[in-house]
PDB file of C-alpha atoms and ligand atoms in Angstrom:
ATOM      1  CA  MET I 201     -12.346 -31.579 -86.909  1.00  0.00           C
ATOM      2  CA  SER I 202     -11.812 -34.750 -88.898  1.00  0.00           C
ATOM      3  CA  ALA I 203     -14.373 -37.361 -87.973  1.00  0.00           C
ATOM      4  CA  ARG I 204     -14.518 -41.012 -88.941  1.00  0.00           C
ATOM      5  CA  LYS I 205     -17.856 -42.486 -89.855  1.00  0.00           C
ATOM      6  CA  LEU I 206     -19.311 -44.344 -86.914  1.00  0.00           C
ATOM      7  CA  SER I 207     -19.995 -48.055 -87.207  1.00  0.00           C
ATOM      8  CA  GLN I 208     -23.190 -47.394 -85.310  1.00  0.00           C
ATOM      9  CA  GLY I 209     -24.659 -43.950 -84.680  1.00  0.00           C
ATOM     10  CA  PHE I 210     -26.126 -42.853 -81.377  1.00  0.00           C
ATOM     11  CA  ALA I 211     -28.881 -40.684 -79.981  1.00  0.00           C
ATOM     12  CA  VAL I 212     -28.697 -37.777 -77.547  1.00  0.00           C
ATOM     13  CA  ILE I 213     -31.860 -36.996 -75.593  1.00  0.00           C
ATOM     14  CA  PHE I 214     -32.452 -33.560 -74.068  1.00  0.00           C
ATOM     15  CA  SER I 215     -34.996 -33.250 -71.303  1.00  0.00           C
ATOM     16  CA  ALA I 216     -35.829 -30.221 -69.188  1.00  0.00           C
ATOM     17  CA  PRO I 217     -38.808 -28.557 -67.607  1.00  0.00           C
ATOM     18  CA  SER I 218     -40.890 -26.771 -70.232  1.00  0.00           C
ATOM     19  CA  GLY I 219     -39.399 -23.321 -70.866  1.00  0.00           C
ATOM     20  CA  ALA I 220     -35.826 -24.228 -69.816  1.00  0.00           C
ATOM     21  CA  GLY I 221     -34.724 -23.927 -73.446  1.00  0.00           C
ATOM     22  CA  LYS I 222     -34.665 -27.395 -75.085  1.00  0.00           C
ATOM     23  CA  SER I 223     -36.006 -26.161 -78.419  1.00  0.00           C
ATOM     24  CA  THR I 224     -33.691 -23.138 -78.447  1.00  0.00           C
ATOM     25  CA  VAL I 225     -30.627 -25.242 -77.596  1.00  0.00           C
ATOM     26  CA  CYS I 226     -31.495 -27.895 -80.214  1.00  0.00           C
ATOM     27  CA  ARG I 227     -32.084 -25.251 -82.890  1.00  0.00           C
ATOM     28  CA  LYS I 228     -28.666 -23.720 -82.203  1.00  0.00           C
ATOM     29  CA  LEU I 229     -26.947 -27.122 -82.156  1.00  0.00           C
ATOM     30  CA  LEU I 230     -28.511 -28.059 -85.496  1.00  0.00           C
ATOM     31  CA  GLN I 231     -27.499 -24.748 -87.071  1.00  0.00           C
ATOM     32  CA  LYS I 232     -23.901 -25.194 -85.975  1.00  0.00           C
ATOM     33  CA  ASN I 233     -23.522 -28.934 -86.585  1.00  0.00           C
ATOM     34  CA  ARG I 234     -24.783 -30.110 -89.946  1.00  0.00           C
ATOM     35  CA  ASN I 235     -24.068 -33.743 -89.069  1.00  0.00           C
ATOM     36  CA  LEU I 236     -26.767 -33.858 -86.365  1.00  0.00           C
ATOM     37  CA  ARG I 237     -30.280 -35.066 -87.206  1.00  0.00           C
ATOM     38  CA  PHE I 238     -33.317 -33.891 -85.231  1.00  0.00           C
ATOM     39  CA  SER I 239     -36.012 -36.428 -84.392  1.00  0.00           C
ATOM     40  CA  ILE I 240     -39.290 -34.676 -85.233  1.00  0.00           C
ATOM     41  CA  SER I 241     -41.890 -35.901 -82.763  1.00  0.00           C
ATOM     42  CA  CYS I 242     -45.571 -36.382 -83.446  1.00  0.00           C
ATOM     43  CA  THR I 243     -47.991 -34.502 -81.216  1.00  0.00           C
ATOM     44  CA  THR I 244     -51.706 -33.883 -80.801  1.00  0.00           C
ATOM     45  CA  ARG I 245     -51.146 -30.373 -79.396  1.00  0.00           C
ATOM     46  CA  ALA I 246     -51.910 -27.371 -81.603  1.00  0.00           C
ATOM     47  CA  PRO I 247     -48.998 -25.560 -83.290  1.00  0.00           C
ATOM     48  CA  ARG I 248     -47.721 -22.426 -81.541  1.00  0.00           C
ATOM     49  CA  PRO I 249     -47.292 -19.270 -83.604  1.00  0.00           C
ATOM     50  CA  GLY I 250     -44.257 -19.761 -85.864  1.00  0.00           C
ATOM     51  CA  GLU I 251     -44.174 -23.562 -85.519  1.00  0.00           C
ATOM     52  CA  ARG I 252     -44.260 -25.507 -88.776  1.00  0.00           C
ATOM     53  CA  ASP I 253     -45.714 -28.939 -89.435  1.00  0.00           C
ATOM     54  CA  GLY I 254     -42.958 -31.398 -90.386  1.00  0.00           C
ATOM     55  CA  LYS I 255     -40.224 -29.142 -88.988  1.00  0.00           C
ATOM     56  CA  ASP I 256     -40.938 -28.558 -85.303  1.00  0.00           C
ATOM     57  CA  TYR I 257     -43.435 -31.412 -84.941  1.00  0.00           C
ATOM     58  CA  HIS I 258     -45.700 -33.598 -87.011  1.00  0.00           C
ATOM     59  CA  PHE I 259     -49.033 -32.167 -85.822  1.00  0.00           C
ATOM     60  CA  LEU I 260     -51.633 -34.961 -85.807  1.00  0.00           C
ATOM     61  CA  SER I 261     -55.255 -35.410 -84.826  1.00  0.00           C
ATOM     62  CA  LEU I 262     -55.937 -37.750 -81.903  1.00  0.00           C
ATOM     63  CA  GLU I 263     -57.244 -40.383 -84.362  1.00  0.00           C
ATOM     64  CA  GLU I 264     -54.083 -40.215 -86.487  1.00  0.00           C
ATOM     65  CA  PHE I 265     -51.918 -40.477 -83.378  1.00  0.00           C
ATOM     66  CA  LYS I 266     -53.824 -43.522 -82.093  1.00  0.00           C
ATOM     67  CA  ARG I 267     -53.556 -45.194 -85.488  1.00  0.00           C
ATOM     68  CA  LYS I 268     -49.766 -44.845 -85.301  1.00  0.00           C
ATOM     69  CA  ILE I 269     -49.765 -46.367 -81.807  1.00  0.00           C
ATOM     70  CA  HIS I 270     -51.682 -49.385 -83.125  1.00  0.00           C
ATOM     71  CA  ARG I 271     -49.292 -49.754 -86.054  1.00  0.00           C
ATOM     72  CA  ASP I 272     -46.374 -49.732 -83.591  1.00  0.00           C
ATOM     73  CA  GLU I 273     -44.771 -46.735 -85.336  1.00  0.00           C
ATOM     74  CA  PHE I 274     -43.499 -45.101 -82.119  1.00  0.00           C
ATOM     75  CA  LEU I 275     -40.305 -45.951 -80.285  1.00  0.00           C
ATOM     76  CA  GLU I 276     -42.079 -44.401 -77.293  1.00  0.00           C
ATOM     77  CA  TRP I 277     -45.087 -42.215 -76.719  1.00  0.00           C
ATOM     78  CA  ALA I 278     -46.431 -40.392 -73.673  1.00  0.00           C
ATOM     79  CA  LEU I 279     -49.139 -38.103 -72.431  1.00  0.00           C
ATOM     80  CA  VAL I 280     -47.420 -34.842 -71.457  1.00  0.00           C
ATOM     81  CA  HIS I 281     -49.274 -31.755 -70.185  1.00  0.00           C
ATOM     82  CA  ASP I 282     -52.577 -33.239 -71.462  1.00  0.00           C
ATOM     83  CA  HIS I 283     -51.371 -33.924 -75.023  1.00  0.00           C
ATOM     84  CA  TYR I 284     -49.908 -36.973 -76.712  1.00  0.00           C
ATOM     85  CA  TYR I 285     -46.307 -36.926 -77.958  1.00  0.00           C
ATOM     86  CA  GLY I 286     -44.408 -39.730 -79.682  1.00  0.00           C
ATOM     87  CA  THR I 287     -41.007 -40.487 -81.203  1.00  0.00           C
ATOM     88  CA  PRO I 288     -41.134 -42.026 -84.705  1.00  0.00           C
ATOM     89  CA  LYS I 289     -39.295 -45.351 -84.587  1.00  0.00           C
ATOM     90  CA  ARG I 290     -38.188 -45.682 -88.190  1.00  0.00           C
ATOM     91  CA  PHE I 291     -36.307 -42.355 -88.413  1.00  0.00           C
ATOM     92  CA  PHE I 292     -34.479 -43.094 -85.143  1.00  0.00           C
ATOM     93  CA  ASP I 293     -33.354 -46.601 -86.093  1.00  0.00           C
ATOM     94  CA  ASP I 294     -32.557 -45.849 -89.755  1.00  0.00           C
ATOM     95  CA  THR I 295     -30.382 -42.848 -88.847  1.00  0.00           C
ATOM     96  CA  LEU I 296     -28.421 -44.829 -86.257  1.00  0.00           C
ATOM     97  CA  SER I 297     -27.919 -47.772 -88.633  1.00  0.00           C
ATOM     98  CA  ASP I 298     -26.481 -45.275 -91.101  1.00  0.00           C
ATOM     99  CA  GLY I 299     -23.928 -44.071 -88.503  1.00  0.00           C
ATOM    100  CA  GLY I 300     -25.778 -40.808 -87.802  1.00  0.00           C
ATOM    101  CA  ILE I 301     -26.335 -38.848 -84.596  1.00  0.00           C
ATOM    102  CA  VAL I 302     -29.963 -38.180 -83.645  1.00  0.00           C
ATOM    103  CA  ILE I 303     -30.945 -35.506 -81.173  1.00  0.00           C
ATOM    104  CA  LEU I 304     -34.284 -35.554 -79.385  1.00  0.00           C
ATOM    105  CA  ALA I 305     -36.068 -33.042 -77.150  1.00  0.00           C
ATOM    106  CA  ILE I 306     -38.441 -35.224 -75.169  1.00  0.00           C
ATOM    107  CA  ASP I 307     -39.787 -35.510 -71.645  1.00  0.00           C
ATOM    108  CA  VAL I 308     -38.497 -37.628 -68.761  1.00  0.00           C
ATOM    109  CA  GLN I 309     -40.913 -40.534 -69.428  1.00  0.00           C
ATOM    110  CA  GLY I 310     -39.787 -40.719 -73.059  1.00  0.00           C
ATOM    111  CA  ALA I 311     -36.111 -40.580 -72.076  1.00  0.00           C
ATOM    112  CA  HIS I 312     -36.598 -43.408 -69.581  1.00  0.00           C
ATOM    113  CA  SER I 313     -38.394 -45.582 -72.078  1.00  0.00           C
ATOM    114  CA  ILE I 314     -35.903 -45.049 -74.939  1.00  0.00           C
ATOM    115  CA  ARG I 315     -33.011 -45.770 -72.588  1.00  0.00           C
ATOM    116  CA  ARG I 316     -34.609 -49.102 -71.733  1.00  0.00           C
ATOM    117  CA  LYS I 317     -35.079 -50.031 -75.397  1.00  0.00           C
ATOM    118  CA  ARG I 318     -31.889 -48.473 -76.832  1.00  0.00           C
ATOM    119  CA  PRO I 319     -29.342 -48.533 -73.967  1.00  0.00           C
ATOM    120  CA  GLN I 320     -26.549 -46.795 -75.911  1.00  0.00           C
ATOM    121  CA  THR I 321     -28.564 -43.562 -75.841  1.00  0.00           C
ATOM    122  CA  VAL I 322     -26.943 -40.535 -74.166  1.00  0.00           C
ATOM    123  CA  THR I 323     -29.125 -38.374 -71.918  1.00  0.00           C
ATOM    124  CA  VAL I 324     -28.659 -34.702 -71.076  1.00  0.00           C
ATOM    125  CA  PHE I 325     -30.776 -32.794 -68.574  1.00  0.00           C
ATOM    126  CA  LEU I 326     -30.985 -29.042 -69.110  1.00  0.00           C
ATOM    127  CA  LEU I 327     -31.494 -26.890 -66.050  1.00  0.00           C
ATOM    128  CA  PRO I 328     -32.756 -23.331 -66.017  1.00  0.00           C
ATOM    129  CA  PRO I 329     -30.485 -21.012 -63.978  1.00  0.00           C
ATOM    130  CA  SER I 330     -33.313 -20.395 -61.424  1.00  0.00           C
ATOM    131  CA  TRP I 331     -37.041 -20.820 -60.799  1.00  0.00           C
ATOM    132  CA  ARG I 332     -37.467 -17.162 -61.483  1.00  0.00           C
ATOM    133  CA  SER I 333     -35.843 -17.376 -64.887  1.00  0.00           C
ATOM    134  CA  LEU I 334     -37.921 -20.467 -65.740  1.00  0.00           C
ATOM    135  CA  ARG I 335     -41.131 -18.537 -65.004  1.00  0.00           C
ATOM    136  CA  GLU I 336     -39.844 -15.531 -66.937  1.00  0.00           C
ATOM    137  CA  ARG I 337     -38.942 -17.689 -69.946  1.00  0.00           C
ATOM    138  CA  LEU I 338     -42.330 -19.425 -69.952  1.00  0.00           C
ATOM    139  CA  GLN I 339     -44.119 -16.092 -69.725  1.00  0.00           C
ATOM    140  CA  GLY I 340     -41.731 -14.414 -72.170  1.00  0.00           C
ATOM    141  CA  ARG I 341     -42.410 -17.040 -74.830  1.00  0.00           C
ATOM    142  CA  ARG I 342     -45.985 -15.645 -74.973  1.00  0.00           C
ATOM    143  CA  ALA I 343     -47.148 -18.891 -76.500  1.00  0.00           C
ATOM    144  CA  ASP I 344     -49.266 -20.365 -73.733  1.00  0.00           C
ATOM    145  CA  ALA I 345     -52.224 -19.142 -71.673  1.00  0.00           C
ATOM    146  CA  LYS I 346     -51.613 -18.202 -68.012  1.00  0.00           C
ATOM    147  CA  GLU I 347     -53.091 -21.457 -66.632  1.00  0.00           C
ATOM    148  CA  VAL I 348     -50.965 -23.495 -69.078  1.00  0.00           C
ATOM    149  CA  VAL I 349     -47.835 -21.707 -67.804  1.00  0.00           C
ATOM    150  CA  GLU I 350     -48.857 -22.453 -64.197  1.00  0.00           C
ATOM    151  CA  ARG I 351     -49.444 -26.133 -64.999  1.00  0.00           C
ATOM    152  CA  ARG I 352     -46.061 -26.382 -66.698  1.00  0.00           C
ATOM    153  CA  LEU I 353     -44.361 -24.764 -63.670  1.00  0.00           C
ATOM    154  CA  ALA I 354     -46.122 -27.196 -61.330  1.00  0.00           C
ATOM    155  CA  ASN I 355     -44.972 -30.151 -63.481  1.00  0.00           C
ATOM    156  CA  ALA I 356     -41.401 -28.808 -63.483  1.00  0.00           C
ATOM    157  CA  LYS I 357     -40.831 -29.963 -59.871  1.00  0.00           C
ATOM    158  CA  GLY I 358     -41.505 -33.591 -60.761  1.00  0.00           C
ATOM    159  CA  GLU I 359     -39.349 -33.361 -63.881  1.00  0.00           C
ATOM    160  CA  LEU I 360     -36.421 -31.839 -61.974  1.00  0.00           C
ATOM    161  CA  SER I 361     -36.463 -34.738 -59.522  1.00  0.00           C
ATOM    162  CA  GLN I 362     -35.561 -37.030 -62.452  1.00  0.00           C
ATOM    163  CA  ALA I 363     -32.366 -35.130 -63.330  1.00  0.00           C
ATOM    164  CA  ARG I 364     -30.234 -37.517 -61.225  1.00  0.00           C
ATOM    165  CA  TYR I 365     -30.894 -40.376 -63.664  1.00  0.00           C
ATOM    166  CA  TYR I 366     -29.338 -38.540 -66.621  1.00  0.00           C
ATOM    167  CA  ASP I 367     -25.756 -38.843 -67.874  1.00  0.00           C
ATOM    168  CA  TYR I 368     -25.065 -35.099 -68.063  1.00  0.00           C
ATOM    169  CA  LEU I 369     -26.402 -31.908 -66.486  1.00  0.00           C
ATOM    170  CA  VAL I 370     -26.066 -28.622 -68.346  1.00  0.00           C
ATOM    171  CA  VAL I 371     -27.282 -25.258 -67.045  1.00  0.00           C
ATOM    172  CA  ASN I 372     -28.826 -23.198 -69.814  1.00  0.00           C
ATOM    173  CA  ASP I 373     -27.951 -19.752 -68.510  1.00  0.00           C
ATOM    174  CA  ASN I 374     -25.785 -18.332 -71.278  1.00  0.00           C
ATOM    175  CA  LEU I 375     -26.995 -20.029 -74.472  1.00  0.00           C
ATOM    176  CA  ALA I 376     -23.635 -20.077 -76.283  1.00  0.00           C
ATOM    177  CA  GLU I 377     -21.941 -21.605 -73.231  1.00  0.00           C
ATOM    178  CA  ALA I 378     -24.604 -24.296 -72.829  1.00  0.00           C
ATOM    179  CA  VAL I 379     -24.334 -25.190 -76.519  1.00  0.00           C
ATOM    180  CA  SER I 380     -20.563 -25.417 -76.347  1.00  0.00           C
ATOM    181  CA  GLN I 381     -20.752 -27.702 -73.277  1.00  0.00           C
ATOM    182  CA  ILE I 382     -23.171 -29.958 -75.145  1.00  0.00           C
ATOM    183  CA  GLU I 383     -20.881 -30.015 -78.185  1.00  0.00           C
ATOM    184  CA  ALA I 384     -18.101 -31.205 -75.880  1.00  0.00           C
ATOM    185  CA  VAL I 385     -20.359 -34.036 -74.651  1.00  0.00           C
ATOM    186  CA  ILE I 386     -21.238 -35.082 -78.198  1.00  0.00           C
ATOM    187  CA  THR I 387     -17.588 -35.014 -79.270  1.00  0.00           C
ATOM    188  CA  ALA I 388     -16.569 -37.219 -76.336  1.00  0.00           C
ATOM    189  CA  GLU I 389     -19.447 -39.655 -76.917  1.00  0.00           C
ATOM    190  CA  ARG I 390     -18.547 -39.833 -80.603  1.00  0.00           C
ATOM    191  CA  LEU I 391     -15.011 -40.906 -79.694  1.00  0.00           C
ATOM    192  CA  ARG I 392     -16.069 -43.872 -77.563  1.00  0.00           C
ATOM    193  CA  VAL I 393     -14.228 -46.943 -78.771  1.00  0.00           C
ATOM    194  CA  GLY I 394     -17.444 -48.941 -78.779  1.00  0.00           C
ATOM    195  CA  ARG I 395     -18.905 -46.697 -81.445  1.00  0.00           C
ATOM    196  CA  GLN I 396     -15.932 -46.891 -83.843  1.00  0.00           C
ATOM    197  CA  ASP I 397     -15.274 -49.131 -86.772  1.00  0.00           C
ATOM    198  CA  LEU I 398     -12.062 -50.931 -85.709  1.00  0.00           C
ATOM    199  CA  SER I 399     -11.452 -52.899 -88.878  1.00  0.00           C
ATOM    200  CA  LEU I 400      -8.182 -52.096 -90.652  1.00  0.00           C
ATOM    201  CA  ASP I 401     -10.225 -50.957 -93.647  1.00  0.00           C
ATOM    202  CA  GLY I 402     -11.372 -48.131 -91.440  1.00  0.00           C
ATOM    203  CA  LEU I 403      -7.762 -47.233 -90.494  1.00  0.00           C
ATOM    204  CA  PRO I 404      -6.068 -46.487 -93.828  1.00  0.00           C
ATOM    205  CA  ASP I 405      -3.073 -44.596 -92.369  1.00  0.00           C
ATOM    206  CA  LEU I 406      -2.249 -47.223 -89.780  1.00  0.00           C
ATOM    207  CA  ALA I 407      -2.580 -49.988 -92.337  1.00  0.00           C
ATOM    208  CA  ALA I 408      -0.225 -48.138 -94.689  1.00  0.00           C
ATOM    209  CA  GLY I 409       2.327 -47.658 -91.865  1.00  0.00           C
ATOM    210  CA  ARG I 410       2.582 -51.412 -91.363  1.00  0.00           C
ATOM    211  CA  ARG I 411       3.714 -52.140 -94.854  1.00  0.00           C
TER     212      ARG I 411
HETATM  213  P1  LIG M 664     -38.469 -25.480 -74.131  1.00  0.00           P
HETATM  214  O1  LIG M 664     -38.287 -26.012 -75.519  1.00  0.00           O
HETATM  215  O2  LIG M 664     -37.587 -26.163 -73.118  1.00  0.00           O
HETATM  216  O3  LIG M 664     -39.896 -25.469 -73.680  1.00  0.00           O
HETATM  217  P2  LIG M 664     -37.773 -22.909 -75.343  1.00  0.00           P
HETATM  218  O4  LIG M 664     -36.579 -23.270 -76.134  1.00  0.00           O
HETATM  219  O5  LIG M 664     -39.067 -22.681 -76.064  1.00  0.00           O
HETATM  220  O6  LIG M 664     -38.000 -23.948 -74.131  1.00  0.00           O
HETATM  221  O7  LIG M 664     -37.373 -21.597 -74.512  1.00  0.00           O
HETATM  222  C1  LIG M 664     -38.333 -20.914 -73.694  1.00  0.00           C
HETATM  223  C2  LIG M 664     -38.050 -19.391 -73.791  1.00  0.00           C
HETATM  224  O8  LIG M 664     -36.786 -19.127 -73.179  1.00  0.00           O
HETATM  225  C3  LIG M 664     -37.952 -18.890 -75.233  1.00  0.00           C
HETATM  226  O9  LIG M 664     -38.590 -17.634 -75.325  1.00  0.00           O
HETATM  227  C4  LIG M 664     -36.440 -18.781 -75.480  1.00  0.00           C
HETATM  228  O10 LIG M 664     -36.144 -17.760 -76.403  1.00  0.00           O
HETATM  229  C5  LIG M 664     -35.905 -18.430 -74.077  1.00  0.00           C
HETATM  230  N1  LIG M 664     -34.540 -18.948 -73.851  1.00  0.00           N
HETATM  231  C6  LIG M 664     -34.057 -20.176 -74.144  1.00  0.00           C
HETATM  232  N2  LIG M 664     -32.753 -20.291 -73.774  1.00  0.00           N
HETATM  233  C7  LIG M 664     -32.410 -19.089 -73.227  1.00  0.00           C
HETATM  234  C8  LIG M 664     -31.197 -18.573 -72.643  1.00  0.00           C
HETATM  235  N3  LIG M 664     -30.075 -19.309 -72.539  1.00  0.00           N
HETATM  236  N4  LIG M 664     -31.216 -17.306 -72.189  1.00  0.00           N
HETATM  237  C9  LIG M 664     -32.360 -16.546 -72.260  1.00  0.00           C
HETATM  238  N5  LIG M 664     -33.521 -16.977 -72.795  1.00  0.00           N
HETATM  239  C10 LIG M 664     -33.560 -18.238 -73.272  1.00  0.00           C
HETATM  240  P1  LIG M 665     -43.962 -28.638 -75.923  1.00  0.00           P
HETATM  241  O1  LIG M 665     -45.463 -28.761 -76.025  1.00  0.00           O
HETATM  242  O2  LIG M 665     -43.550 -27.528 -74.977  1.00  0.00           O
HETATM  243  O3  LIG M 665     -43.275 -28.560 -77.259  1.00  0.00           O
HETATM  244  O4  LIG M 665     -43.441 -29.996 -75.254  1.00  0.00           O
HETATM  245  C1  LIG M 665     -43.983 -30.438 -74.042  1.00  0.00           C
HETATM  246  C2  LIG M 665     -43.141 -31.579 -73.509  1.00  0.00           C
HETATM  247  O5  LIG M 665     -43.278 -32.729 -74.350  1.00  0.00           O
HETATM  248  C3  LIG M 665     -41.653 -31.256 -73.462  1.00  0.00           C
HETATM  249  O6  LIG M 665     -41.130 -31.788 -72.240  1.00  0.00           O
HETATM  250  C4  LIG M 665     -41.121 -32.008 -74.651  1.00  0.00           C
HETATM  251  O7  LIG M 665     -39.767 -32.336 -74.491  1.00  0.00           O
HETATM  252  C5  LIG M 665     -41.993 -33.244 -74.609  1.00  0.00           C
HETATM  253  N1  LIG M 665     -41.963 -33.993 -75.874  1.00  0.00           N
HETATM  254  C6  LIG M 665     -41.852 -33.529 -77.143  1.00  0.00           C
HETATM  255  N2  LIG M 665     -41.836 -34.542 -78.012  1.00  0.00           N
HETATM  256  C7  LIG M 665     -41.925 -35.694 -77.294  1.00  0.00           C
HETATM  257  C8  LIG M 665     -41.938 -37.081 -77.627  1.00  0.00           C
HETATM  258  O8  LIG M 665     -41.869 -37.497 -78.791  1.00  0.00           O
HETATM  259  N3  LIG M 665     -42.053 -37.956 -76.600  1.00  0.00           N
HETATM  260  C9  LIG M 665     -42.140 -37.560 -75.312  1.00  0.00           C
HETATM  261  N4  LIG M 665     -42.221 -38.503 -74.372  1.00  0.00           N
HETATM  262  N5  LIG M 665     -42.121 -36.266 -74.951  1.00  0.00           N
HETATM  263  C10 LIG M 665     -42.016 -35.338 -75.929  1.00  0.00           C
END
């Protein structure tokens, strides 16, 4: 698809209860769409097996995280499931100024706070197909202890109640289908008039047709 450079980029936030598939969906989207940029969050939680520092997260000590808070380096930060998580401000703003599209996998508090500060942000809530599948996915990931899984399931109820405040709802049942629905959302958001450069310089064919 031919795509004009945006005058101003935009961000797409994905939220979902833990285990619903945010990381999996984002990974697939990034593989398929080279123009998307992933916002790598900072966190104080320990890496899971297979996670890499600087790719999945910036893994920080509590002291390092607090220093960044004091230096105002986060667009938002929150305490989620007993650990701190934060969105680096500079990457977000620089990518948008450059006409890029940033995708973020962050919790409902983070989504709310970014929306307040950067109102053009698009929000997508991912739903698991059922409670049963959510439990199975959390257990199947084999990354968290039993009590951590139970805490994440308990938190899921509160997170789901926030889904109504999002722009889009996508059920992550079949992964390929969910990804293709999200691609449709991003394509439509990209085409919003407000995001386009409307100067004639940006419309070479039209300008030529007038001569
Ligand atoms: P989150 O980032 O929301 O916590 P993950 O992306 O880690 O969730 O997914 C949790 C587990 O569910 C992983 O083991 C992942 O492979 C699996 N999973 C994700 N999406 C699907 C899907 N559409 N169908 C089946 N399993 C999935
Ligand atoms: P996990 O530990 O499973 O990777 O993430 C736990 C929760 O923290 C998920 O809901 C995830 O989306 C959220 N999260 C990850 N990064 C950020 C962030 O930068 N800010 C906020 N507010 N939440 C985040």
